[in-house]
Structure formats: structure tokens, C-alpha cells
Coordinates of C-alpha atoms and ligand atoms in Angstrom, one line a residue:
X1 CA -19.1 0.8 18.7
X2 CA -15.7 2.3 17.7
X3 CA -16.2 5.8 17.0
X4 CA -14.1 8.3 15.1
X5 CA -11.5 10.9 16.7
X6 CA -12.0 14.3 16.3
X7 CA -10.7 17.2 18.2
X8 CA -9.4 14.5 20.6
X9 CA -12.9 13.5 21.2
X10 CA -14.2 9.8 20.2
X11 CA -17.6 10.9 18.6
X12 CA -20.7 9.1 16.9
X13 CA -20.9 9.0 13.2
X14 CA -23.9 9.8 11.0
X15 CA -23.9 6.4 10.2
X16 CA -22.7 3.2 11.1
X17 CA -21.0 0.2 9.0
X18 CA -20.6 -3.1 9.9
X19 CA -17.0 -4.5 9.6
X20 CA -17.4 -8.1 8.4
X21 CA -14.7 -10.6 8.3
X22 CA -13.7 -12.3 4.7
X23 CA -12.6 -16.3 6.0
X24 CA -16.5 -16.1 7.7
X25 CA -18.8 -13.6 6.8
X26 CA -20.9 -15.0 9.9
X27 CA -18.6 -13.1 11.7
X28 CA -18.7 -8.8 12.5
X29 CA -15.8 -8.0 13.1
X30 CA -17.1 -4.8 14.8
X31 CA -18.9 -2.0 14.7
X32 CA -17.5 1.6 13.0
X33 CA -19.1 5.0 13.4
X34 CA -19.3 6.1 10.1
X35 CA -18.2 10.5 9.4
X36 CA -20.4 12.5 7.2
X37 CA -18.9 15.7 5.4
X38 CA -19.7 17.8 8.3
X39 CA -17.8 16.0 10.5
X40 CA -14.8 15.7 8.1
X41 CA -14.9 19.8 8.3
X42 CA -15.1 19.8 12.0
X43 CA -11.8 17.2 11.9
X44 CA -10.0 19.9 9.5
X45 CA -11.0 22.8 11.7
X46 CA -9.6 20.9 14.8
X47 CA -6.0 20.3 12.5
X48 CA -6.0 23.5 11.4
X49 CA -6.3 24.7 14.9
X50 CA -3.5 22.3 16.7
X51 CA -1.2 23.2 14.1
X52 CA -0.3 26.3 15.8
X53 CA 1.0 24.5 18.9
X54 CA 2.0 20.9 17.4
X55 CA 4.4 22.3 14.6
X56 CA 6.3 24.2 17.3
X57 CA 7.0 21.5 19.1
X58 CA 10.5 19.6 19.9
X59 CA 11.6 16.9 18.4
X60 CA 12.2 15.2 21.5
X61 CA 8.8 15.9 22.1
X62 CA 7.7 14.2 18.6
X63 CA 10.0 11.7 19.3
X64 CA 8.6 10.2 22.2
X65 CA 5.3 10.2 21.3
X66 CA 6.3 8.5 17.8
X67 CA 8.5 6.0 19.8
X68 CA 6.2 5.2 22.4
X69 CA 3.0 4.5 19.6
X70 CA 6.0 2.1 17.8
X71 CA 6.6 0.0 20.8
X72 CA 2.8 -0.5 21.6
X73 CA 2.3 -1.3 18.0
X74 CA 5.5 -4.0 18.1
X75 CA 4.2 -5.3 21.9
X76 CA 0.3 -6.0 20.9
X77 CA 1.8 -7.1 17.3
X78 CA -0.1 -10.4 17.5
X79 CA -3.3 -9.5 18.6
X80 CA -3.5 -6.3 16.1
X81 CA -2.2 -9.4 13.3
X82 CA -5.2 -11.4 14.7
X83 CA -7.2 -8.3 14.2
X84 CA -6.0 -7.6 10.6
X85 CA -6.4 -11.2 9.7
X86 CA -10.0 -10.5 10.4
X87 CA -11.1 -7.8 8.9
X88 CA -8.6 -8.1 5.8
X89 CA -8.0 -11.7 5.1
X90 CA -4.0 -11.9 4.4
X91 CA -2.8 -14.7 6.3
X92 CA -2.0 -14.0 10.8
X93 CA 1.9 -14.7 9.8
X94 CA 1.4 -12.0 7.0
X95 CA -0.8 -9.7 9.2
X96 CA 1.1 -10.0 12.4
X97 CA 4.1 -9.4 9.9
X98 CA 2.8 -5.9 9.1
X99 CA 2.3 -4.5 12.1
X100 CA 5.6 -5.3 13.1
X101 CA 6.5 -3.3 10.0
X102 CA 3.9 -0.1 11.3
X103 CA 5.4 -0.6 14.4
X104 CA 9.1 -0.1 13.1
X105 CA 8.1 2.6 11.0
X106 CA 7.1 4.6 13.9
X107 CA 10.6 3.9 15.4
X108 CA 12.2 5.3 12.6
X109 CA 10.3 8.3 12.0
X110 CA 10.6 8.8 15.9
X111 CA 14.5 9.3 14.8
X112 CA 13.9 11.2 11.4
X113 CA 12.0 14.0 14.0
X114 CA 15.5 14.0 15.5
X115 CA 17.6 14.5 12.1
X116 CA 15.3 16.8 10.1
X117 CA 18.7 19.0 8.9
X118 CA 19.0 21.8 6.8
X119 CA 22.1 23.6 4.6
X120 CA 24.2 26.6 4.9
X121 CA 25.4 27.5 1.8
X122 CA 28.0 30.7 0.7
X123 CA 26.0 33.5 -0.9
X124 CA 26.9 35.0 -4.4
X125 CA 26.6 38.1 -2.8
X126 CA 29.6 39.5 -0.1
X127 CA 28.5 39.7 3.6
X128 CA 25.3 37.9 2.8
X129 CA 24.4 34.6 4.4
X130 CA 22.0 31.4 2.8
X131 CA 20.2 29.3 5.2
X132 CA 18.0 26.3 3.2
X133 CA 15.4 24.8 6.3
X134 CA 12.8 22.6 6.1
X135 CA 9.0 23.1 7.8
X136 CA 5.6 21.4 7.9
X137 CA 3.5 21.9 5.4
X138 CA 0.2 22.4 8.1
X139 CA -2.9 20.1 7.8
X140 CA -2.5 16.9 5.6
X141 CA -5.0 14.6 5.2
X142 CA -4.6 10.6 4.2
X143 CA -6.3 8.4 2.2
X144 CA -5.7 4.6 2.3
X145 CA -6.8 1.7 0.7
X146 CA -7.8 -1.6 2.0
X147 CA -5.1 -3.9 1.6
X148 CA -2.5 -2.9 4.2
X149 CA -4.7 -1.7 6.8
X150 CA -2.2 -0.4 9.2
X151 CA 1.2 -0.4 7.1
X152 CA -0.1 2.3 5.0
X153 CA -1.6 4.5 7.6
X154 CA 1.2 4.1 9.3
X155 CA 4.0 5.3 6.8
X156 CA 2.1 8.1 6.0
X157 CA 0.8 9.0 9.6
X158 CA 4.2 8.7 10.7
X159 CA 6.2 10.9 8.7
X160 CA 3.2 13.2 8.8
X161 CA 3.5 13.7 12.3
X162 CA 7.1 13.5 12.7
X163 CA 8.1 16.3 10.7
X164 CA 5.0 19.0 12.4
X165 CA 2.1 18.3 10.5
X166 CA -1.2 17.8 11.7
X167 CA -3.3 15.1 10.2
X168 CA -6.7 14.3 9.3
X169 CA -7.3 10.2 8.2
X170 CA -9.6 8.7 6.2
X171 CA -8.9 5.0 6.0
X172 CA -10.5 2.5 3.8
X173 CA -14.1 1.4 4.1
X174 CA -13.8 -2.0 4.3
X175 CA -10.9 -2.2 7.2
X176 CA -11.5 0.8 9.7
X177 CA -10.5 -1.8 12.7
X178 CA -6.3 -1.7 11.8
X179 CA -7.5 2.1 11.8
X180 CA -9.3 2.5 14.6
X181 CA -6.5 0.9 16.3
X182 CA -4.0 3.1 15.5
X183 CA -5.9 5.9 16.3
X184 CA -6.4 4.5 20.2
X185 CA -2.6 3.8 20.6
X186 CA -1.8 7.6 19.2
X187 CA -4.5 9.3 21.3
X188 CA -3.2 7.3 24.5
X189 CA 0.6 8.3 23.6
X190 CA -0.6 11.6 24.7
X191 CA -0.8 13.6 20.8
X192 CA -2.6 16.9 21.9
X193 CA -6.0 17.6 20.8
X194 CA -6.9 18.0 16.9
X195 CA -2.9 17.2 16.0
X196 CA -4.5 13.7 14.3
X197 CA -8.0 13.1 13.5
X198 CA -9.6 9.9 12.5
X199 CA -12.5 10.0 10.1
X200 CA -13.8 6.6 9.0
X201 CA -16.6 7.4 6.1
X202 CA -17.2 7.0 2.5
X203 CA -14.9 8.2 -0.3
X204 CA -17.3 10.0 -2.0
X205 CA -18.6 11.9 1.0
X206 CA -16.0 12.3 3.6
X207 CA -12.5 12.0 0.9
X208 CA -14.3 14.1 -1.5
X209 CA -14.2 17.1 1.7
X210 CA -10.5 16.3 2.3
X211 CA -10.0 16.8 -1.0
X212 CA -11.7 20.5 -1.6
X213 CA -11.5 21.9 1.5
X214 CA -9.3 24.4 1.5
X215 CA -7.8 23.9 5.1
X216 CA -6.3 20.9 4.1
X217 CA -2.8 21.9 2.5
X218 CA -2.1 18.6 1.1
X219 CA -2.8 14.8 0.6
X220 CA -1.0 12.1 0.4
X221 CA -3.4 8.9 -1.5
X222 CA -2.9 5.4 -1.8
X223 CA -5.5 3.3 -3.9
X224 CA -6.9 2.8 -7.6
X225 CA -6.1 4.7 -10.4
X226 CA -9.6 5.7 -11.3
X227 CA -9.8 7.7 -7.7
X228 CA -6.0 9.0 -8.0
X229 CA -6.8 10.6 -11.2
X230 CA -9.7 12.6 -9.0
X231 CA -7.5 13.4 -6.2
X232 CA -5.2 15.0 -9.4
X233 CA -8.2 16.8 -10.7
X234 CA -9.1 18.3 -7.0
X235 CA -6.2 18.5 -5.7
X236 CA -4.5 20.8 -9.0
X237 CA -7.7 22.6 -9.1
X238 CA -7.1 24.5 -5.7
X239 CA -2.9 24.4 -6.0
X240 CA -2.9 21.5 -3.0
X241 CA -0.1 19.4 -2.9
X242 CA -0.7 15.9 -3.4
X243 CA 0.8 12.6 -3.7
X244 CA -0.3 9.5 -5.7
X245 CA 0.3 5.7 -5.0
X246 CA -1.8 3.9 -7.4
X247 CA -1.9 0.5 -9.0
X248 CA 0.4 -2.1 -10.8
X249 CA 0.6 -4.5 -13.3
X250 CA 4.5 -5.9 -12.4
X251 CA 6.4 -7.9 -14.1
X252 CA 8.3 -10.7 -13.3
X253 CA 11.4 -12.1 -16.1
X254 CA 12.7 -15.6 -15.8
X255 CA 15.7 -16.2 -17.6
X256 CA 16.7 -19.9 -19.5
X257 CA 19.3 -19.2 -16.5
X258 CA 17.2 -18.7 -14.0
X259 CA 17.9 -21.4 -10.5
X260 CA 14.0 -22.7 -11.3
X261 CA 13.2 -23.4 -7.0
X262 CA 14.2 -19.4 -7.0
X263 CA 12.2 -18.3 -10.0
X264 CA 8.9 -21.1 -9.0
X265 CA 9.1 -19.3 -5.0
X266 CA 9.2 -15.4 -6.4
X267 CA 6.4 -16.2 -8.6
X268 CA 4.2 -18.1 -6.2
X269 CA 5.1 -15.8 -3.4
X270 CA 4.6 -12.0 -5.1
X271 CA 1.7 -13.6 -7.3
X272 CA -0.7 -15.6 -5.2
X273 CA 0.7 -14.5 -0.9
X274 CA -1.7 -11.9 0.0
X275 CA -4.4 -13.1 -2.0
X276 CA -2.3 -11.5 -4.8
X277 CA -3.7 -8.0 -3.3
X278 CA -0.9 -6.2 -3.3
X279 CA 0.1 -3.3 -5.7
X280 CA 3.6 -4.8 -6.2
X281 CA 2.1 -8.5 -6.5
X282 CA 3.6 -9.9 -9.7
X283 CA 0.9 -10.7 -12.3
X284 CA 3.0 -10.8 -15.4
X285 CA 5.7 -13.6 -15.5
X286 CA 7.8 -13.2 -18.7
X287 CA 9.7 -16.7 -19.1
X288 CA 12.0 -17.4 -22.4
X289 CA 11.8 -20.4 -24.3
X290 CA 14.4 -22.3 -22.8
X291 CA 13.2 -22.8 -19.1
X292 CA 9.4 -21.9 -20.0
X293 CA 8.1 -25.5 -20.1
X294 CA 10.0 -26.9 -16.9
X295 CA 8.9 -23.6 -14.9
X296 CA 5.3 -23.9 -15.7
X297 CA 5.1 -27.2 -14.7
X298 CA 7.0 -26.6 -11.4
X299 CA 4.6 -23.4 -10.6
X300 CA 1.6 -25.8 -11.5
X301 CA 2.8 -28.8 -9.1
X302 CA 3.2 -25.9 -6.2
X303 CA -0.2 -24.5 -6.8
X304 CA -0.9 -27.9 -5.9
X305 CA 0.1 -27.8 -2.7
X306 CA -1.1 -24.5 -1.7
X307 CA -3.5 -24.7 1.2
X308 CA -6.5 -21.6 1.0
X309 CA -8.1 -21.7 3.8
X310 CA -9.7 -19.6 7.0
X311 CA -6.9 -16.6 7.4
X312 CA -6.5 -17.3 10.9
X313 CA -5.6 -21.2 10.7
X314 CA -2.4 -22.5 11.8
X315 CA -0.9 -23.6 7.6
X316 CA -3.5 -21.4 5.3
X317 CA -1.4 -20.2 2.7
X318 CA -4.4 -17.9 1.4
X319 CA -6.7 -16.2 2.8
X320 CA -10.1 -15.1 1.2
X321 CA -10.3 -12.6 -1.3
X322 CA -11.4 -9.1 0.6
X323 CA -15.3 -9.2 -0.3
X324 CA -17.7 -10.4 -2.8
X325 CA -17.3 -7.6 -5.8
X326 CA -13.1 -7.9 -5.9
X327 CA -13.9 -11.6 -5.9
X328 CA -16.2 -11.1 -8.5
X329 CA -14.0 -8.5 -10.2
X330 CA -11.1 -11.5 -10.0
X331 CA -13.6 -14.3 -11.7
X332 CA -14.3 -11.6 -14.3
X333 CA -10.9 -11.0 -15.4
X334 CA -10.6 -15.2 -15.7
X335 CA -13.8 -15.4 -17.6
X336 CA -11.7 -12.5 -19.8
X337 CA -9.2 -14.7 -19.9
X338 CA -10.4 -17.8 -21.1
X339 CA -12.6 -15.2 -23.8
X340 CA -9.5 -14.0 -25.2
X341 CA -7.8 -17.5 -25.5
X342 CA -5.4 -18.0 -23.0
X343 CA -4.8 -21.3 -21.4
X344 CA -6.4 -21.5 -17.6
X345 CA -3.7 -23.9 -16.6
X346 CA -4.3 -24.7 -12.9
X347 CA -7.4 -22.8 -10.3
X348 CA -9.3 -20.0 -10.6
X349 CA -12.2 -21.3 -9.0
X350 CA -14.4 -19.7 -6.4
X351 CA -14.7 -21.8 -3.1
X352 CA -17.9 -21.1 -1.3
X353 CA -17.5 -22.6 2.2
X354 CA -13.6 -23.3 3.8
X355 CA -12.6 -26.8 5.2
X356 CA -14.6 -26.4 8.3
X357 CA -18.0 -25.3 6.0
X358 CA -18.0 -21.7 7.2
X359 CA -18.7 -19.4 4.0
X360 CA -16.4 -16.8 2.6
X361 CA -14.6 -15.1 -0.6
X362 CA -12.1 -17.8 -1.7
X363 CA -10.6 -18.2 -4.4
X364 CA -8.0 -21.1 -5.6
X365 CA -5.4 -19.2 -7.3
X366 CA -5.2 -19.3 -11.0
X367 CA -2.5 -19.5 -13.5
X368 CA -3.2 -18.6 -17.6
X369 CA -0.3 -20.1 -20.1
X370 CA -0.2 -19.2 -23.4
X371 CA -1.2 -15.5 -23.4
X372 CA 0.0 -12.3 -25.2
X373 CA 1.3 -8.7 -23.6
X374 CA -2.1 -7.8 -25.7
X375 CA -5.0 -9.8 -23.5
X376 CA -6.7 -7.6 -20.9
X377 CA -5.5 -9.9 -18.3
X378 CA -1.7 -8.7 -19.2
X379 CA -2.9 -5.0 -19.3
X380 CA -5.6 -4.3 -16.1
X381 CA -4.8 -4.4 -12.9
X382 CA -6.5 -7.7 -11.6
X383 CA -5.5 -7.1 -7.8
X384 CA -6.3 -11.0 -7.0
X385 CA -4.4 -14.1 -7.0
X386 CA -4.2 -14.8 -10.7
X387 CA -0.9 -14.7 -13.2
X388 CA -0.3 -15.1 -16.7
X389 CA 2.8 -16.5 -18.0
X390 CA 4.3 -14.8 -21.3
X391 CA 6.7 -16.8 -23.5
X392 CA 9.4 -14.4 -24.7
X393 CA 12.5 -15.5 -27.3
X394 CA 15.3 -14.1 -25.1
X395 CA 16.3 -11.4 -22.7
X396 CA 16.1 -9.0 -25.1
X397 CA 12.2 -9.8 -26.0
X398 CA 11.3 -10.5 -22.3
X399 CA 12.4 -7.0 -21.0
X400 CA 10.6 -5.0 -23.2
X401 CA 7.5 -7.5 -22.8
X402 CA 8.2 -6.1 -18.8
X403 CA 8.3 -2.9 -20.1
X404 CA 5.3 -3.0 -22.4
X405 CA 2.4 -1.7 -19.4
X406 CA 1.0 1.5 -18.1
X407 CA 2.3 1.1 -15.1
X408 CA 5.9 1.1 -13.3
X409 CA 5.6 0.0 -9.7
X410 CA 7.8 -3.2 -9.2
X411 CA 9.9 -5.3 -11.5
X412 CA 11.9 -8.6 -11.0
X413 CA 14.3 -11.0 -12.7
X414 CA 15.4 -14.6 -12.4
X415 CA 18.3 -14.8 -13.5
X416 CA 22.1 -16.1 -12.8
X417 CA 23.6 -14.0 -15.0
X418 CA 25.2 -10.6 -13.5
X419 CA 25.4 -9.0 -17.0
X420 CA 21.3 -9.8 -17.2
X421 CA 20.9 -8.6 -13.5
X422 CA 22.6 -5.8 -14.3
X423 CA 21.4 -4.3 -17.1
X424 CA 17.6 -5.2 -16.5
X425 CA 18.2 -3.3 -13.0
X426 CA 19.2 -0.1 -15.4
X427 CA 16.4 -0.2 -18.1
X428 CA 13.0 -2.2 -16.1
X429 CA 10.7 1.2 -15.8
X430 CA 10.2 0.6 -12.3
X431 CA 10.7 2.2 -9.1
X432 CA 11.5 -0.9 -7.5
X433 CA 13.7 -3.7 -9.2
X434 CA 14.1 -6.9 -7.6
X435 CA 16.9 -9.7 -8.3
X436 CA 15.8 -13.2 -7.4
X437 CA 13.4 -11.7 -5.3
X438 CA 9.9 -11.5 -5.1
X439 CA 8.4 -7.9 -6.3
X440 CA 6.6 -7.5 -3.1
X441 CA 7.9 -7.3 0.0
X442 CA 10.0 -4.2 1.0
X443 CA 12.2 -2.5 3.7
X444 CA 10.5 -0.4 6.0
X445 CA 13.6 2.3 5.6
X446 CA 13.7 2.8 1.9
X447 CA 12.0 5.0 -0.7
X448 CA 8.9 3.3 -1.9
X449 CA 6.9 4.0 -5.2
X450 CA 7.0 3.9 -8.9
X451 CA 7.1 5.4 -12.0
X452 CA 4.3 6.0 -15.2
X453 CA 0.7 5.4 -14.1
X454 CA 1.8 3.7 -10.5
X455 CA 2.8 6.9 -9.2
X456 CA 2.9 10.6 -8.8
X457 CA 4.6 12.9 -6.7
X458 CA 7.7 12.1 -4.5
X459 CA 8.3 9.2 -3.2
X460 CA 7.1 7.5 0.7
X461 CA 9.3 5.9 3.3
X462 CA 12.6 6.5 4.3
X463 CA 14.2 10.0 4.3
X464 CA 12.7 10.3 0.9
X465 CA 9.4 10.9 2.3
X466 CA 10.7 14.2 3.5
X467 CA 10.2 15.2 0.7
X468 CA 6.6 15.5 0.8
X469 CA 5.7 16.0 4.4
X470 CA 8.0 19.2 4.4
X471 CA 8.3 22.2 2.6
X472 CA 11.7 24.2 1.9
X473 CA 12.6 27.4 2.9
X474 CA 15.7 29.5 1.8
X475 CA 16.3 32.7 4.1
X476 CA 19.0 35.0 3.2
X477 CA 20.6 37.3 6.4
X478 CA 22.4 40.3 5.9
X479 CA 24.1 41.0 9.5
Ligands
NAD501 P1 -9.9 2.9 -4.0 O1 -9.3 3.9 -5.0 O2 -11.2 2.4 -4.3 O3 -10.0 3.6 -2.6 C1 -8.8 4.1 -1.9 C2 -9.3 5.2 -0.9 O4 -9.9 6.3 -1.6 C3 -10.4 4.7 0.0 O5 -10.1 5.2 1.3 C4 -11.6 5.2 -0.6 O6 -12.7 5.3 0.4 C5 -11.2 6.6 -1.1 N1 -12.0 7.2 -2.1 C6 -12.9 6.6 -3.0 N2 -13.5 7.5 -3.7 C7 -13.1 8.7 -3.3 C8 -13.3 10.0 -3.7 N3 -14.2 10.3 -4.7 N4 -12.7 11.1 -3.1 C9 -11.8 10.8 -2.1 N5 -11.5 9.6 -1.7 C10 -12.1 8.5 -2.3 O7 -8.8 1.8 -3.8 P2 -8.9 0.4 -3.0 O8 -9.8 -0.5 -3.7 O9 -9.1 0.7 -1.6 O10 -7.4 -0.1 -3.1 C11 -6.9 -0.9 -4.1 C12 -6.0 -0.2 -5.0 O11 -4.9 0.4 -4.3 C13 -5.3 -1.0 -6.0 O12 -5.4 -0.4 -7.3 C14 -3.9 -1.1 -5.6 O13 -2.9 -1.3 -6.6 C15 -3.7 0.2 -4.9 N6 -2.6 0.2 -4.0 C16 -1.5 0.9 -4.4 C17 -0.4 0.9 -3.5 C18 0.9 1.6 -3.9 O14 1.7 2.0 -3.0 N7 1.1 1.9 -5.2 C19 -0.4 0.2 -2.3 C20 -1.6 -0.4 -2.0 C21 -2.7 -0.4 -2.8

């Protein structure tokens, strides 16, 4: 049984849930304690109290504790990708690939603990002197989603605790192992009692407390846009401050230019890798007249070769989808699909049992021709391995077809044109832009986050995420 941390203490839940693994539903992963409300207040009591003591402390003192959890994290990087495989079902070349990148980020907000700066600046006012400093903002609590189990806890945990705050975690239902984990190598770093808590539980129980109790000063959400619009509503209600990573709906251009193997990888790699659960997948791919033909054929022919299989196996290119309602949310959206008239060119079938017969939540990825920036399936978030292709006239027509969405996450271009590249860089309503790149996969060390209904609030990663986990203060000194 893995129970949850509170107050420096591993305690029993109210409840318990079984943490089952996608490629085999045969097998439990493990065991989690499950955290009712009460036990979410007692986690924001112990915060509230550490905060005192942790917020105070050095740098060098943050530092080593954030360095030393990055090193375990990089050392046991293939048995925590095994682990994430698992539970999750991305790929163990994908999984072991994101702890590295938790791993890194603890390294590099070990160093931001060492650099947080502040300004003097000349008064308007004679013998008067401006000091601008930053400090923690106190308790903060974090709620993740289930697709990057430990990259997401981990760029918010990080900064969190770099820059003073004390922290109170509430990870996603369906993966509390990449949690859980986390949580072990932190507590064995030596973090002092209450300075992070770990409360696996329900959303509506145990994030609903984070979210109106008024000893947490702010939270910082990643997940659907349905639950970030509550988070909003809570959060504005009591003058919290709160941060919003939400969904997608990105678009990918391909220009008559375009090198096709470049535009045929981005598309298959940001579309279908992951299981196509990632907020910056691309599900939109915007192709002009010219190359539209020849590039649907060549991602057809690739889907071809793609192998979906166990996550685990030694040449699965996708894993399972993460459990039986997103796999029945993804047939949905291709029923919706085929309702509203677009083409269902190659997959989009469910697969009931993998190679070696053991049953599971696959999927063969699915790619819809002929549709219109109207259909559903070009307007909702999916958050599976399916893309529709677009037919635009030119450049002109295909960027504001990428522009045409709620949403403003990720953006990319094929293209060999440097005017094209150029100027779609400048006017895609993204916060990320991508040239002959897929639109997932990031740096560690950069801002992160979008624009429009993908985001709200500043932005994570990098020294941007400052921004949020601190709050200013300007003193003035007369001598
Ligand atoms: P979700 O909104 O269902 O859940 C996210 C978290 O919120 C979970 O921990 C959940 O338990 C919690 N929650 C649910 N109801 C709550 C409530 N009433 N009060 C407080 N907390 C509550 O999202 P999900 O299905 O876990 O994740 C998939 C979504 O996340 C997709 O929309 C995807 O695009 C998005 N996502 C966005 C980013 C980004 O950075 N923009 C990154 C990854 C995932």
C-alpha cells in the first residue's frame, strides 16, 4: 500500500484505489491510499505551519535538497520510465524520456534557488532609496493531470519549492505511482516536515478543498478546460492566485514547400506518439493544395508501419490509450467524424487484446481527409491519437484555418520558405511556434504555455515561472 504524505508522516487514506496498468488491465500496478477532505485540511495545516521555517531558509539549503531529488530522479530514470510506462501507457523510451526531463528540472530550479535577484532602482524622491525583492507566496497547492505523471509535478513542485513555498499535491487519479514516487525521493532528500504534502484523492473531494480553503494562497492547475474554468470560479471567489494550463486543439501548416519526410515525421510524431495525449499533440494538419495529395498518402503509408503494442515492448510505437472512457471518448469523436462526413482514411479502430493476447485500451491511430475547420473533430479537444487533415488554398488560407480554434497552445509549420517561417512565427496565436518541428516536445528551461482558452495566468518553466511562485515587494528606505 503506498500511502499519502502528510506532515512528514506516510498515512492511510479513507479509501483506497487500485492503480491498473493500460497495455494489461490483468495487471495492478499498485495499491494507493486514497485522501478524503479531512485529510486534505490536515495536509494544508501542516503547509501552513512549515512555512514559517522553510521560507527562511537558504538557498544553498534549497539547493541541495532540489539537486539531490534531481540526481535520484536522473539515476533510477529507467525504473521510474518502467514505472510510468505502467501506469500511463506512453511508450518506456517516451516514459524513461520524462523523467530524465523531471529529473533536469529539479537541477535547474536547484540553481534558480541560487539566482532569485531583485532591483535597486533611484527614487523620484532625494535621499530616498527603492529596493524591488521577490518572496514566497506561502502554501500552494498542485493539481495535475494524468498524462505526464511526473514531468508536470515536477515543474510545478520544483519551482514551488525552490523559491520558499510550501506545497500541498494532488496528482491525478489515474497515475498516483509517478506521484507517489516523487514524493518518497523528496521526503528522503531530507524536506522538513509539512514543507510538501502528498494527497492522492478525488478531484471533487480532495481538489475541491485545495481550492476553498483559505490556507492555501494559490494554485497552480494543469488539466481540462471544463475543471480550469472551476478552479477560476473558486479560486477568484476568495482572491487566490491561480494559474491555468488547460487543453489544445494545435495546428499543424504544411506548405506546397514543405521537405514532405519533415512534414510526414512532425505530423506522425506530435499527432499519434504519446497515444496523441498530449496537450500540444497536433490534431489539426492544414496542408495546401499543392503538396496535399502526396502528403496524405505518405502519412497513410507510415501509419502503416506503426507498431501499437504493449508500452513496455522493445519497438511499440503506441501504447494503449489511458483507460476505457478516453478510449471510448476517442471512438466517439471518430463515430462524430464519419457523422459529419469526413473521410476516415486509415485506423481508428479499437484493438481488444495486444500481439501476445493480453487485453487493453488500444487504439490504431486514425487519420480523417476531407474535413472542414467547422466539424467537431477540428473544434474539441479529442486528446487521442486521431488527426484531421484540412485542405487550404495557400499560406494565406492555411494560417488563419490555424488560427480559426479556441485555443492557443502550440503551433507549427512545414515549410522551406523563411519569409513563410517568418511571418507564421509572428501571427500563429500560440504560445509556442514550431518550425519543422513537431508541436510537442519542449525544453525543460523555457517558458511553457499558451494563449486564449489553453491558458491563464503566467507562464511555467524556466525563469518565467518566477513569476507565479513569487510575489513582489517594493520597499522604500529613508536613511
Ligand atoms: P481533468 O481536468 O479531468 O483533471 C485534472 C486534475 O484536476 C486531476 O488531478 C483531477 O482529479 C482534478 N480535478 C477534477 N475535478 C476537480 C475539482 N472539482 N476540483 C479540483 N480538482 C479537480 O484533466 P485530465 O483528464 O487529468 O487531463 C487531461 C487534460 O489536461 C487535457 O485537456 C489536456 O489538454 C490537459 N493538459 C494540459 C496541459 C497544458 O500544459 N496545457 C498539459 C497536460 C494536459
Amino acid at each position: 500500500m503506498h500511502r499519502n504524505l502528510i506532515n512528514g508522516e506516510w498515512v492511510e487514506g479513507a479509501r483506497v484505489s487500485r492503480n491498473i496498468n493500460p497495455s494489461d488491465t490483468r495487471d495492478l500496478v499498485g495499491e494507493y491510499a486514497q485522501a478524503d477532505a479531512a485529510q486534505a485540511r490536515q495536509a494544508i495545516a501542516a503547509a501552513r505551519a512549515a512555512f514559517a521555517g522553510w521560507s527562511v531558509t537558504t538557498p544553498q539549503q534549497r539547493f541541495d535538497l532540489l539537486d539531490a531529488a534531481g540526481s535520484e530522479i536522473l539515476a533510477r530514470k529507467a525504473e521510474l520510465g518502467d514505472l510510468l510506462a505502467r501506469e500511463e501507457g506512453k511508450t518506456l523510451p517516451e516514459a524513461i524520456g520524462e523523467v530524465a526531463r523531471a529529473g533536469n528540472i529539479f537541477k535547474f530550479f536547484a540553481g534558480e534557488a541560487l539566482r532569485v535577484g531583485g532591483e535597486v532602482i533611484g527614487s523620484v524622491r532625494p535621499g530616498v532609496g527603492v529596493e524591488v525583492t521577490r518572496e514566497p507566496l506561502g502554501v500552494v497547492g498542485l493539481i495535475t493531470p494524468w498524462n505526464f505523471p511526473i514531468a508536470i509535478p515536477a515543474w510545478k513542485l520544483a519551482p514551488a519549492l525552490a523559491f520558499g513555498n510550501c506545497v500541498v499535491m494532488k496528482p491525478a487519479d489515474l497515475v498516483p505511482g509517478s506521484a507517489w514516487a516523487l514524493a518518497d525521493i523528496l521526503h528522503r532528500a531530507g524536506l522538513p516536515k509539512g514543507v510538501f504534502n502528498l494527497v492522492m484523492g478525488r478531484g471533487s473531494e480532495v481538489g475541491a478543498v485545495l481550492l476553498e480553503d483559505q490556507g492555501v494562497d494559490a494554485i497552480s492547475f494543469t488539466g481540462s478546460v471544463a475543471t480550469g474554468q472551476r478552479v477560476a470560479a473558486a479560486c477568484a471567489a476568495r482572491m487566490a492566485k491561480f494559474q491555468l494550463e488547460m487543453g489544445g486543439k494545435n495546428p499543424f501548416v504544411v506548405l506546397d514547400d514543405a521537405d514532405l519526410a519533415v512534414a510526414v515525421n512532425c505530423t506522425v510524431q506530435s499527432g499519434f506518439f504519446s497515444t496523441g495525449q498530449r496537450c500540444t499533440a497536433s490534431s489539426r494538419v492544414i496542408v495546401t493544395e499543392g503538396i496535399h495529395d502526396r502528403f496524405v498518402a505518405a502519412v497513410a503509408e507510415k501509419m502503416k508501419t506503426l507498431k501499437v503494442d504493449d508500452a513496455r515492448k522493445a519497438g511499440t510505437d503506441i501504447g494503449p490509450v489511458v483507460d476505457a472512457a478516453q478510449l471510448a471518448q476517442d471512438l466517439d469523436y471518430i463515430a462524430i467524424g464519419r457523422q459529419e462526413g469526413a473521410t476516415l482514411a486509415a485506423g481508428g479502430e479499437a484493438i481488444e487484446r495486444n500481439a501476445d493476447g493480453a487485453p487493453g485500451f488500444y487504439l490504431r491511430p486514425a487519420l480523417f481527409t476531407e474535413t472542414t475547420a467547422q466539424m467537431r473533430i477540428n473544434r474539441e479537444e479529442i486528446f487521442g491519437p486521431v488527426i484531421s487533415v484540412i485542405r487550404a488554398k495557400n499560406y494565406d488560407e492555411a494560417l488563419a484555418l490555424a488560427n480559426d480554434t479556441p485555443f492557443g497552445l502550440s503551433s507549427g509549420i512545414a515549410t522551406t520558405s523563411l519569409k513563410h517561417a517568418s511571418h507564421f512565427k509572428r501571427h500563429a496565436q500560440a504560445g509556442m511556434v514550431m518550425v519543422n518541428l513537431p508541436t510537442a516536445g519542449v525544453d525543460y528551461h523555457v517558458p511553457f504555455g499558451g494563449r486564449k482558452g489553453s491558458s491563464y495566468g503566467p507562464r511555467e518553466q524556466g525563469r518565467y515561472a518566477a513569476e507565479f511562485y513569487t510575489t513582489v515587494k517594493t520597499s522604500y528606505t529613508q536613511p
